[in-house]
Tab-separated table of C-alpha atoms in Angstrom:
chain	number	residue	atom	x	y	z
A	577	MET	CA	-31.056	-5.274	23.246
A	578	SER	CA	-28.826	-7.712	21.415
A	579	PRO	CA	-25.141	-7.699	22.417
A	580	LEU	CA	-24.106	-6.237	19.065
A	581	ALA	CA	-26.622	-3.406	19.327
A	582	ALA	CA	-25.468	-2.804	22.895
A	583	LEU	CA	-21.880	-2.558	21.688
A	584	TYR	CA	-22.931	-0.097	18.973
A	585	VAL	CA	-24.754	2.117	21.464
A	586	ARG	CA	-21.840	1.899	23.924
A	587	GLU	CA	-19.346	2.992	21.264
A	588	LEU	CA	-21.546	5.896	20.215
A	589	ARG	CA	-22.074	7.048	23.790
A	590	LEU	CA	-18.388	6.860	24.582
A	591	SER	CA	-17.446	8.839	21.501
A	592	VAL	CA	-19.842	11.749	22.135
A	593	ARG	CA	-19.004	12.078	25.810
A	594	ILE	CA	-16.065	13.935	27.328
A	595	GLY	CA	-12.794	12.474	26.071
A	596	GLY	CA	-14.558	10.831	23.157
A	597	GLY	CA	-13.423	13.236	20.494
A	598	ALA	CA	-16.262	12.650	18.040
A	599	LEU	CA	-16.631	16.327	17.201
A	600	MET	CA	-12.884	16.874	17.102
A	601	GLY	CA	-12.865	15.428	13.597
A	602	VAL	CA	-15.423	17.925	12.274
A	603	LEU	CA	-13.540	20.771	13.892
A	604	PHE	CA	-10.344	19.578	12.256
A	605	TYR	CA	-12.213	19.273	8.943
A	606	LEU	CA	-13.363	22.885	9.230
A	607	ILE	CA	-9.817	24.043	9.973
A	608	VAL	CA	-8.238	22.115	7.088
A	609	VAL	CA	-10.796	23.418	4.595
A	610	THR	CA	-10.328	26.960	5.924
A	611	THR	CA	-6.575	26.679	5.531
A	612	PHE	CA	-6.727	25.961	1.806
A	613	PRO	CA	-7.934	29.430	0.733
A	614	PHE	CA	-5.141	30.975	2.799
A	615	ALA	CA	-2.603	28.971	0.835
A	616	ILE	CA	-4.242	29.088	-2.590
A	617	GLY	CA	-5.583	32.627	-2.376
A	618	PRO	CA	-9.183	33.869	-2.327
A	619	ASP	CA	-9.754	33.225	-6.057
A	620	LEU	CA	-13.326	31.895	-5.995
A	621	ASN	CA	-13.159	30.396	-9.510
A	622	LEU	CA	-10.092	28.377	-8.588
A	623	LEU	CA	-11.572	27.387	-5.217
A	624	SER	CA	-14.844	26.186	-6.705
A	625	ARG	CA	-12.892	24.102	-9.223
A	626	LEU	CA	-10.725	22.589	-6.463
A	627	GLY	CA	-13.678	22.309	-4.072
A	628	PRO	CA	-14.340	18.550	-4.277
A	629	ALA	CA	-10.623	17.823	-3.930
A	630	ILE	CA	-10.315	20.077	-0.868
A	631	LEU	CA	-13.374	18.536	0.787
A	632	TRP	CA	-12.085	15.020	0.089
A	633	ILE	CA	-8.550	15.723	1.355
A	634	GLY	CA	-10.024	17.278	4.479
A	635	ALA	CA	-12.285	14.266	5.046
A	636	LEU	CA	-9.367	11.883	4.521
A	637	LEU	CA	-7.142	13.722	7.002
A	638	ALA	CA	-9.934	14.067	9.559
A	639	THR	CA	-10.674	10.338	9.282
A	640	LEU	CA	-7.005	9.433	9.715
A	641	LEU	CA	-6.756	11.729	12.718
A	642	GLY	CA	-9.478	9.927	14.643
A	643	LEU	CA	-8.453	6.377	13.818
A	644	ASP	CA	-6.107	5.797	16.753
A	645	ARG	CA	-9.131	6.182	19.030
A	646	LEU	CA	-10.820	3.169	17.453
A	647	PHE	CA	-9.144	0.552	19.657
A	648	GLU	CA	-6.841	2.558	21.923
A	649	ALA	CA	-9.176	3.221	24.854
A	650	ASP	CA	-10.474	-0.352	24.762
A	651	ARG	CA	-6.934	-1.654	24.809
A	652	ASP	CA	-6.004	0.557	27.754
A	653	ASP	CA	-8.922	-0.451	29.989
A	654	GLY	CA	-8.897	-4.109	28.980
A	655	ALA	CA	-12.254	-4.086	27.183
A	656	LEU	CA	-10.561	-5.358	24.029
A	657	ASP	CA	-9.209	-8.406	25.866
A	658	LEU	CA	-12.725	-9.115	27.136
A	659	MET	CA	-14.099	-8.878	23.600
A	660	ILE	CA	-11.511	-11.362	22.346
A	661	ALA	CA	-12.168	-13.660	25.313
A	662	SER	CA	-15.945	-13.396	24.935
A	663	GLY	CA	-15.998	-16.166	22.362
A	664	ARG	CA	-17.993	-14.059	19.922
A	665	SER	CA	-16.747	-13.583	16.411
A	666	LEU	CA	-14.158	-10.827	16.677
A	667	GLU	CA	-14.762	-9.990	13.015
A	668	LEU	CA	-18.391	-9.156	13.810
A	669	LEU	CA	-17.399	-7.033	16.794
A	670	VAL	CA	-14.933	-5.186	14.596
A	671	ILE	CA	-17.675	-4.433	12.051
A	672	VAL	CA	-19.906	-3.024	14.791
A	673	LYS	CA	-17.089	-0.943	16.256
A	674	VAL	CA	-16.172	0.404	12.814
A	675	MET	CA	-19.813	1.229	12.056
A	676	ALA	CA	-20.159	3.084	15.345
A	677	HIS	CA	-16.874	4.872	14.752
A	678	TRP	CA	-18.037	5.939	11.301
A	679	THR	CA	-21.364	7.173	12.694
A	680	ALA	CA	-19.498	9.276	15.235
A	681	THR	CA	-16.657	10.582	13.049
A	682	GLY	CA	-17.436	9.926	9.375
A	683	LEU	CA	-21.098	10.896	9.175
A	684	PRO	CA	-20.508	14.362	10.731
A	685	LEU	CA	-17.984	15.037	7.953
A	686	VAL	CA	-20.617	14.197	5.325
A	687	VAL	CA	-23.130	16.469	7.056
A	688	ALA	CA	-20.605	19.301	7.354
A	689	ALA	CA	-19.531	19.091	3.707
A	690	PRO	CA	-22.457	21.110	2.213
A	691	PHE	CA	-21.814	23.989	4.624
A	692	LEU	CA	-18.108	23.985	3.886
A	693	SER	CA	-18.855	23.896	0.161
A	694	LEU	CA	-20.453	27.341	0.561
A	695	LEU	CA	-17.075	28.683	1.716
A	696	LEU	CA	-15.533	27.274	-1.456
A	697	ALA	CA	-18.236	28.722	-3.756
A	698	MET	CA	-19.094	25.303	-5.167
A	699	PRO	CA	-22.138	24.994	-7.471
A	700	ALA	CA	-25.137	23.084	-6.092
A	701	ASP	CA	-24.825	20.020	-8.348
A	702	VAL	CA	-21.121	19.592	-7.558
A	703	THR	CA	-21.868	19.962	-3.843
A	704	LEU	CA	-24.553	17.313	-4.068
A	705	ALA	CA	-22.215	14.978	-5.947
A	706	THR	CA	-19.408	15.547	-3.426
A	707	VAL	CA	-21.722	14.793	-0.513
A	708	ALA	CA	-22.903	11.624	-2.269
A	709	THR	CA	-19.343	10.434	-2.905
A	710	LEU	CA	-18.365	11.241	0.683
A	711	LEU	CA	-21.345	9.293	1.969
A	712	ALA	CA	-20.374	6.289	-0.128
A	713	GLY	CA	-16.608	6.629	0.295
A	714	THR	CA	-15.888	7.614	3.915
A	715	PRO	CA	-16.993	4.168	5.223
A	716	ALA	CA	-14.218	2.703	3.051
A	717	LEU	CA	-11.719	5.078	4.670
A	718	THR	CA	-12.815	4.052	8.166
A	719	LEU	CA	-12.795	0.345	7.232
A	720	LEU	CA	-9.295	0.537	5.721
A	721	GLY	CA	-8.144	2.657	8.641
A	722	ALA	CA	-9.346	-0.022	11.049
A	723	ILE	CA	-6.716	-2.383	9.620
A	724	GLY	CA	-4.010	0.171	10.400
A	725	ALA	CA	-5.479	0.821	13.842
A	726	GLY	CA	-5.503	-2.919	14.516
A	727	LEU	CA	-1.904	-3.319	13.396
A	728	THR	CA	-0.645	-0.458	15.537
A	729	VAL	CA	-2.802	-1.234	18.594
A	730	SER	CA	0.090	-2.642	20.623
A	731	LEU	CA	2.368	0.296	19.846
A	732	ARG	CA	2.923	3.213	22.146
A	733	ARG	CA	3.879	5.521	19.311
A	734	GLY	CA	1.634	4.261	16.537
A	735	GLY	CA	0.298	7.731	15.837
A	736	LEU	CA	2.487	8.576	12.877
A	737	LEU	CA	2.821	5.038	11.553
A	738	LEU	CA	-0.941	4.593	11.126
A	739	PRO	CA	-1.426	7.204	8.363
A	740	ILE	CA	1.681	5.918	6.556
A	741	LEU	CA	0.217	2.417	6.485
A	742	VAL	CA	-3.324	3.463	5.592
A	743	LEU	CA	-2.800	6.238	3.031
A	744	PRO	CA	-1.688	4.016	0.111
A	745	PHE	CA	-4.936	2.075	0.406
A	746	ALA	CA	-7.006	5.229	0.624
A	747	VAL	CA	-5.642	6.565	-2.662
A	748	PRO	CA	-8.150	4.775	-4.974
A	749	VAL	CA	-11.081	6.004	-2.860
A	750	LEU	CA	-9.769	9.541	-3.101
A	751	ILE	CA	-9.209	9.279	-6.873
A	752	PHE	CA	-12.689	8.031	-7.686
A	753	GLY	CA	-14.346	10.277	-5.120
A	754	VAL	CA	-12.880	13.435	-6.605
A	755	ALA	CA	-13.317	12.104	-10.164
A	756	ALA	CA	-17.045	11.526	-9.654
A	757	ALA	CA	-17.594	14.877	-7.974
A	758	THR	CA	-15.701	16.924	-10.565
A	759	ALA	CA	-17.235	15.037	-13.499
A	760	VAL	CA	-20.675	16.375	-12.610
A	761	ALA	CA	-19.685	19.926	-13.526
A	762	PHE	CA	-18.969	18.886	-17.130
A	763	ASP	CA	-21.165	15.896	-17.775
A	764	PRO	CA	-23.727	14.519	-15.283
A	765	ALA	CA	-23.607	11.117	-16.984
A	766	ALA	CA	-19.883	10.757	-16.191
A	767	PHE	CA	-20.754	10.671	-12.487
A	768	ARG	CA	-22.085	7.117	-12.554
A	769	THR	CA	-18.982	5.030	-13.282
A	770	PRO	CA	-16.601	6.482	-10.668
A	771	PHE	CA	-19.435	6.579	-8.145
A	772	LEU	CA	-20.164	2.888	-8.629
A	773	LEU	CA	-16.435	2.212	-8.289
A	774	ILE	CA	-16.433	3.954	-4.885
A	775	VAL	CA	-19.345	1.799	-3.785
A	776	ALA	CA	-17.412	-1.245	-4.986
A	777	LEU	CA	-14.339	-0.112	-3.024
A	778	THR	CA	-16.423	0.343	0.124
A	779	LEU	CA	-17.966	-3.121	-0.254
A	780	THR	CA	-14.563	-4.711	-0.910
A	781	ALA	CA	-13.127	-2.943	2.131
A	782	ALA	CA	-16.102	-4.154	4.176
A	783	ALA	CA	-15.284	-7.719	3.139
A	784	ILE	CA	-11.520	-7.572	3.737
A	785	SER	CA	-11.159	-5.170	6.647
A	786	PRO	CA	-12.954	-7.070	9.460
A	787	ILE	CA	-10.930	-10.227	8.782
A	788	ALA	CA	-7.601	-8.401	8.560
A	789	THR	CA	-8.384	-6.147	11.532
A	790	ALA	CA	-9.466	-9.062	13.723
A	791	ALA	CA	-6.308	-10.979	12.798
A	792	ALA	CA	-4.209	-7.899	13.600
A	793	LEU	CA	-5.945	-7.421	16.960
A	794	ARG	CA	-5.467	-11.059	17.964
A	795	ASN	CA	-1.820	-10.787	17.013
A	796	GLY	CA	-1.335	-7.524	18.862
A	797	LEU	CA	-2.890	-8.592	22.131
A	798	ASP	CA	-2.075	-12.254	22.700
B	1075	MET	CA	15.508	-31.184	-0.111
B	1076	SER	CA	12.035	-29.848	0.666
B	1077	LEU	CA	10.830	-26.533	1.991
B	1078	ALA	CA	10.303	-28.070	5.424
B	1079	ASP	CA	13.978	-29.077	5.621
B	1080	LEU	CA	14.951	-25.452	5.153
B	1081	ALA	CA	12.940	-24.486	8.231
B	1082	ASN	CA	16.081	-25.176	10.220
B	1083	PRO	CA	18.063	-21.907	10.005
B	1084	THR	CA	21.434	-23.643	10.261
B	1085	ARG	CA	20.597	-25.915	7.360
B	1086	PHE	CA	19.331	-22.918	5.437
B	1087	LEU	CA	22.577	-21.037	6.096
B	1088	ALA	CA	24.601	-23.944	4.719
B	1089	PHE	CA	22.293	-24.188	1.712
B	1090	ALA	CA	22.485	-20.444	1.037
B	1091	GLY	CA	26.258	-20.463	1.502
B	1092	ARG	CA	26.651	-23.122	-1.187
B	1093	LEU	CA	24.215	-21.477	-3.586
B	1094	ILE	CA	25.183	-17.795	-3.362
B	1095	PRO	CA	28.607	-18.027	-5.137
B	1096	TRP	CA	27.021	-19.893	-8.060
B	1097	LEU	CA	24.135	-17.463	-8.324
B	1098	ALA	CA	26.486	-14.488	-8.070
B	1099	SER	CA	28.698	-15.833	-10.885
B	1100	LEU	CA	25.639	-16.531	-13.021
B	1101	THR	CA	24.439	-12.972	-12.399
B	1102	VAL	CA	27.762	-11.531	-13.563
B	1103	VAL	CA	27.777	-13.684	-16.724
B	1104	LEU	CA	24.176	-12.836	-17.556
B	1105	PHE	CA	24.720	-9.121	-16.988
B	1106	ALA	CA	27.841	-9.169	-19.175
B	1107	THR	CA	25.955	-10.962	-21.958
B	1108	GLY	CA	22.931	-8.751	-21.536
B	1109	LEU	CA	24.911	-5.509	-21.658
B	1110	VAL	CA	26.775	-6.621	-24.794
B	1111	LEU	CA	23.466	-7.512	-26.435
B	1112	VAL	CA	22.017	-4.167	-25.375
B	1113	ALA	CA	25.034	-2.302	-26.785
B	1114	ARG	CA	24.690	-4.145	-30.108
B	1115	SER	CA	20.909	-3.801	-30.319
B	1116	PRO	CA	19.605	-1.212	-32.779
B	1117	ALA	CA	18.452	2.230	-31.703
B	1118	ASP	CA	14.755	2.845	-32.076
B	1119	TYR	CA	13.801	4.788	-35.213
B	1120	LEU	CA	11.569	7.049	-33.141
B	1121	GLN	CA	13.106	7.077	-29.679
B	1122	GLY	CA	16.757	6.948	-30.770
B	1123	GLU	CA	19.300	5.858	-28.164
B	1124	THR	CA	16.979	6.536	-25.211
B	1125	VAL	CA	15.285	3.219	-25.953
B	1126	ARG	CA	18.198	1.562	-24.154
B	1127	ILE	CA	16.834	2.857	-20.836
B	1128	MET	CA	14.084	0.288	-21.385
B	1129	TYR	CA	16.550	-2.576	-20.792
B	1130	ILE	CA	16.975	-1.372	-17.197
B	1131	HIS	CA	13.500	0.030	-16.700
B	1132	VAL	CA	11.381	-2.955	-17.732
B	1133	PRO	CA	13.280	-5.594	-15.681
B	1134	SER	CA	13.227	-3.296	-12.638
B	1135	ALA	CA	9.481	-2.823	-12.989
B	1136	TRP	CA	8.947	-6.563	-13.348
B	1137	LEU	CA	11.033	-7.249	-10.276
B	1138	SER	CA	9.273	-4.572	-8.250
B	1139	MET	CA	6.120	-6.664	-8.642
B	1140	LEU	CA	7.809	-10.080	-8.461
B	1141	THR	CA	9.411	-9.115	-5.135
B	1142	TYR	CA	6.026	-8.141	-3.746
B	1143	GLY	CA	4.688	-11.483	-4.987
B	1144	ILE	CA	7.478	-13.254	-3.089
B	1145	MET	CA	6.568	-11.238	0.000
B	1146	ALA	CA	2.890	-12.149	-0.388
B	1147	VAL	CA	3.741	-15.867	-0.546
B	1148	SER	CA	6.036	-15.418	2.463
B	1149	ALA	CA	3.200	-13.657	4.308
B	1150	LEU	CA	0.997	-16.691	3.675
B	1151	GLY	CA	3.874	-18.810	4.969
B	1152	THR	CA	3.972	-16.734	8.162
B	1153	LEU	CA	0.227	-16.724	8.810
B	1154	VAL	CA	-0.898	-20.113	7.517
B	1155	TRP	CA	2.035	-22.514	7.724
B	1156	ARG	CA	3.998	-20.625	10.401
B	1157	HIS	CA	7.190	-21.369	8.528
B	1158	PRO	CA	10.038	-19.983	10.660
B	1159	LEU	CA	11.889	-18.543	7.684
B	1160	ALA	CA	8.860	-16.976	5.992
B	1161	ASP	CA	9.164	-13.724	7.900
B	1162	VAL	CA	12.911	-13.648	7.268
B	1163	ALA	CA	12.157	-14.022	3.545
B	1164	ALA	CA	9.542	-11.256	3.535
B	1165	ARG	CA	11.644	-8.926	5.623
B	1166	ALA	CA	14.763	-9.446	3.529
B	1167	ALA	CA	12.795	-8.873	0.313
B	1168	ALA	CA	11.265	-5.526	1.323
B	1169	PRO	CA	14.327	-3.249	0.936
B	1170	ILE	CA	15.294	-5.039	-2.298
B	1171	GLY	CA	11.797	-4.564	-3.675
B	1172	ALA	CA	11.778	-0.921	-2.637
B	1173	THR	CA	15.103	-0.420	-4.435
B	1174	PHE	CA	13.894	-2.022	-7.670
B	1175	THR	CA	10.700	0.036	-7.512
B	1176	ALA	CA	12.731	3.203	-7.025
B	1177	LEU	CA	14.965	2.169	-9.945
B	1178	ALA	CA	11.911	1.639	-12.151
B	1179	LEU	CA	10.525	5.044	-11.169
B	1180	VAL	CA	13.819	6.872	-11.683
B	1181	THR	CA	14.676	5.256	-15.035
B	1182	GLY	CA	11.116	5.771	-16.237
B	1183	SER	CA	11.322	9.393	-15.211
B	1184	LEU	CA	14.643	9.876	-17.047
B	1185	TRP	CA	13.140	8.292	-20.164
B	1186	GLY	CA	9.963	10.319	-19.825
B	1187	ARG	CA	11.769	13.659	-19.899
B	1188	PRO	CA	12.997	13.413	-23.546
B	1189	MET	CA	10.089	11.249	-24.745
B	1190	TRP	CA	6.991	12.630	-23.006
B	1191	GLY	CA	8.519	16.020	-22.247
B	1192	THR	CA	8.014	15.605	-18.504
B	1193	TYR	CA	9.738	13.829	-15.640
B	1194	TRP	CA	6.486	12.866	-14.028
B	1195	GLU	CA	2.958	12.318	-15.239
B	1196	TRP	CA	0.079	11.361	-12.938
B	1197	ASP	CA	-1.039	8.451	-15.053
B	1198	ALA	CA	-2.431	5.212	-13.700
B	1199	ARG	CA	0.680	3.041	-14.052
B	1200	LEU	CA	3.069	5.633	-12.623
B	1201	THR	CA	0.759	6.433	-9.737
B	1202	SER	CA	0.153	2.806	-8.792
B	1203	VAL	CA	3.890	2.043	-8.901
B	1204	LEU	CA	4.510	5.065	-6.675
B	1205	VAL	CA	1.881	3.693	-4.288
B	1206	LEU	CA	3.703	0.346	-4.368
B	1207	PHE	CA	6.923	2.162	-3.431
B	1208	ILE	CA	5.190	3.885	-0.501
B	1209	MET	CA	3.758	0.530	0.589
B	1210	TYR	CA	7.253	-0.992	0.662
B	1211	LEU	CA	8.455	1.895	2.833
B	1212	GLY	CA	5.403	1.604	5.112
B	1213	LEU	CA	6.088	-2.112	5.606
B	1214	ILE	CA	9.737	-1.451	6.443
B	1215	ALA	CA	8.567	1.209	8.922
B	1216	LEU	CA	6.136	-1.290	10.506
B	1217	TRP	CA	8.877	-3.898	10.946
B	1218	ARG	CA	11.164	-1.300	12.464
B	1219	THR	CA	8.505	-0.055	14.909
B	1220	ILE	CA	7.309	-3.303	16.510
B	1221	GLU	CA	9.947	-4.597	18.894
B	1222	ASP	CA	8.692	-8.162	19.383
B	1223	PRO	CA	9.872	-10.029	16.232
B	1224	THR	CA	7.053	-12.623	16.040
B	1225	ARG	CA	4.406	-9.977	16.608
B	1226	GLY	CA	5.997	-7.726	13.995
B	1227	ALA	CA	6.172	-10.653	11.588
B	1228	ARG	CA	2.450	-11.366	11.760
B	1229	ALA	CA	1.462	-7.689	11.638
B	1230	ALA	CA	3.583	-7.178	8.517
B	1231	ALA	CA	2.179	-10.368	6.953
B	1232	ILE	CA	-1.395	-9.113	7.380
B	1233	LEU	CA	-0.505	-5.786	5.795
B	1234	ILE	CA	1.345	-7.490	2.927
B	1235	LEU	CA	-1.678	-9.635	2.097
B	1236	VAL	CA	-4.052	-6.668	2.193
B	1237	GLY	CA	-1.624	-4.740	-0.011
B	1238	SER	CA	-1.363	-7.523	-2.579
B	1239	VAL	CA	-4.669	-6.207	-3.969
B	1240	ASN	CA	-2.519	-3.471	-5.499
B	1241	LEU	CA	-0.540	-5.879	-7.716
B	1242	PRO	CA	-3.248	-6.660	-10.289
B	1243	ILE	CA	-4.152	-2.968	-10.309
B	1244	ILE	CA	-0.570	-2.125	-11.321
B	1245	LYS	CA	-0.417	-4.909	-13.878
B	1246	PHE	CA	-3.651	-4.034	-15.628
B	1247	SER	CA	-3.753	-0.292	-15.014
B	1248	VAL	CA	-2.423	0.390	-18.522
B	1249	ASP	CA	-5.139	-1.788	-20.051
B	1250	TRP	CA	-8.033	-0.564	-17.907
B	1251	TRP	CA	-7.290	3.115	-18.182
B	1252	ASN	CA	-6.188	4.532	-21.480
B	1253	THR	CA	-3.217	6.512	-20.205
B	1254	LEU	CA	0.137	7.825	-21.303
B	1255	HIS	CA	2.133	4.722	-20.333
B	1256	GLN	CA	2.139	2.233	-23.227
B	1257	PRO	CA	0.272	-1.063	-22.798
B	1258	ALA	CA	2.027	-4.392	-22.357
B	1259	SER	CA	4.116	-5.354	-25.375
B	1260	VAL	CA	5.923	-8.552	-24.308
B	1261	PHE	CA	3.466	-10.844	-22.507
B	1262	ARG	CA	0.406	-10.656	-24.727
B	1263	ILE	CA	-2.068	-13.264	-25.850
B	1264	ASP	CA	-1.349	-12.474	-29.513
B	1265	GLY	CA	2.438	-12.686	-29.051
B	1266	PRO	CA	4.976	-9.947	-28.362
B	1267	THR	CA	4.698	-6.804	-30.462
B	1268	ILE	CA	8.305	-5.888	-29.748
B	1269	ASP	CA	10.891	-6.661	-32.448
B	1270	ALA	CA	13.122	-9.736	-31.996
B	1271	THR	CA	16.310	-7.629	-32.108
B	1272	MET	CA	15.112	-5.878	-28.958
B	1273	LEU	CA	13.307	-8.801	-27.349
B	1274	LEU	CA	16.454	-10.914	-26.992
B	1275	PRO	CA	18.509	-8.315	-25.082
B	1276	LEU	CA	15.439	-7.449	-23.001
B	1277	ALA	CA	14.846	-11.100	-22.093
B	1278	THR	CA	18.530	-11.562	-21.199
B	1279	MET	CA	18.491	-8.461	-19.012
B	1280	ALA	CA	15.254	-9.596	-17.343
B	1281	LEU	CA	16.848	-12.958	-16.588
B	1282	ALA	CA	19.983	-11.261	-15.268
B	1283	PHE	CA	17.878	-9.035	-12.986
B	1284	THR	CA	15.882	-12.021	-11.738
B	1285	VAL	CA	19.021	-14.003	-10.874
B	1286	LEU	CA	20.392	-10.856	-9.235
B	1287	LEU	CA	17.234	-10.722	-7.128
B	1288	ALA	CA	17.672	-14.369	-6.124
B	1289	THR	CA	21.291	-13.712	-5.133
B	1290	LEU	CA	20.530	-10.560	-3.171
B	1291	HIS	CA	17.507	-12.125	-1.521
B	1292	LEU	CA	19.400	-15.209	-0.331
B	1293	ALA	CA	22.260	-13.048	0.927
B	1294	ALA	CA	19.851	-10.693	2.701
B	1295	MET	CA	18.053	-13.648	4.299
B	1296	ARG	CA	21.395	-14.978	5.516
B	1297	ASN	CA	22.232	-11.562	6.972
B	1298	GLU	CA	18.830	-11.359	8.645
B	1299	ILE	CA	19.257	-14.767	10.305
B	1300	LEU	CA	22.727	-13.827	11.504
B	1301	ARG	CA	21.442	-10.457	12.734
B	1302	ARG	CA	18.761	-12.216	14.799
B	1303	ARG	CA	21.340	-14.568	16.264
B	1304	ILE	CA	23.584	-11.671	17.224
B	1305	ARG	CA	20.606	-9.949	18.824
B	1306	ALA	CA	19.717	-13.095	20.763
B	1307	LEU	CA	23.342	-13.469	21.879
B	1308	GLY	CA	23.443	-9.824	22.918
B	1309	LEU	CA	20.250	-10.221	24.955
B	1310	THR	CA	21.641	-13.333	26.645
B	1311	ALA	CA	24.909	-11.557	27.409
B	1312	ALA	CA	23.040	-8.557	28.787
B	1313	GLY	CA	20.922	-10.866	30.917
B	1314	ALA	CA	24.008	-12.682	32.237
B	1315	ALA	CA	25.837	-9.448	33.052
B	1316	ARG	CA	22.984	-8.183	35.186
């Protein structure tokens, strides 16, 4: 197994085992989505109209919640120092870690979304569109979040600072994600443009985030 | 005198000390001229007297972006050239930029109430400027959280550079998305569409705001350097007392 694949498998294993908190995100997602009808009221018409927005907000919050775990444990046990000292490209290691983190925390949100959409009485085409936008957009959230996690890695109380730093960058993803998903209900053709913009955002984040995150990690640990 | 000469904080303090009184006087003169021009400029035939809010709003909005541009250059200075004053420049600019952004948001909101019939509209320009405001506050929070100054400087510089992606989005948001906020009317390829009787006061006010920014920024940088010295002295004194 190549070192990068080994790192990917290690990250996945660590996140599903005790103390890993991979399923915590989905649980949180379920709770956030359940809370909305309590606040808005059980009006199914309203809920199905707000459905994509609720699912996206829930996914955003659940992603932010798990981000501090991205580098924290590795910083505590010194694994991060070893990765920096290994001489391998830290940018590449960051990509692998982010991919594994997304597989453990982001992908479950995408899988859970269709079931949660039933609670919100969303029509099938809107559900499908929301799942598609989540699949394309949540990697961007994790990638952007990695920058914040890298910047706050040396802080003891980075927990609250991280969402403050990351949220402004997540706004465009949220806008286009909800725009694409809600457009389907009125005009299926209007789905394409915002969806392609999400893909573009994810690709841009994939280009910027590893460099910025690696720079932040080097700065935080030297 | 080159930029490298100013790397010495003491030399920079002397330079700033000589420059600030001149810049401050120039700011006062420009503001006086600008306000007189604004008072004598005609009211808009459609907007009436509320058009005068524009003379505060537009310069503030320009400066909210210019200040971020200054911070982005300073961030490059921190990361690439390791200029000792680059972080001081970025850090001193952040509260000023946040203030100008808030001013742009508040004046725009006050103008929007009689003109658009609402204080706030979730259109592209307004939203992206609000995001810029939140980014300023996030950066200030980051600086205030990391105790080690050099580490905080580099962390903030990375975030500033990542955030600079937002600037073109703000600038072109009114052209890309057809929204409530009017498109650019001064810097256009086919010349300004704004009338000369309003362009002159606007340009004077913009200049006055820009010189004000230069004055405030230099003064804030001086304060920041002095604050760091006091901190260093305090740490030394605490170490000696132990």
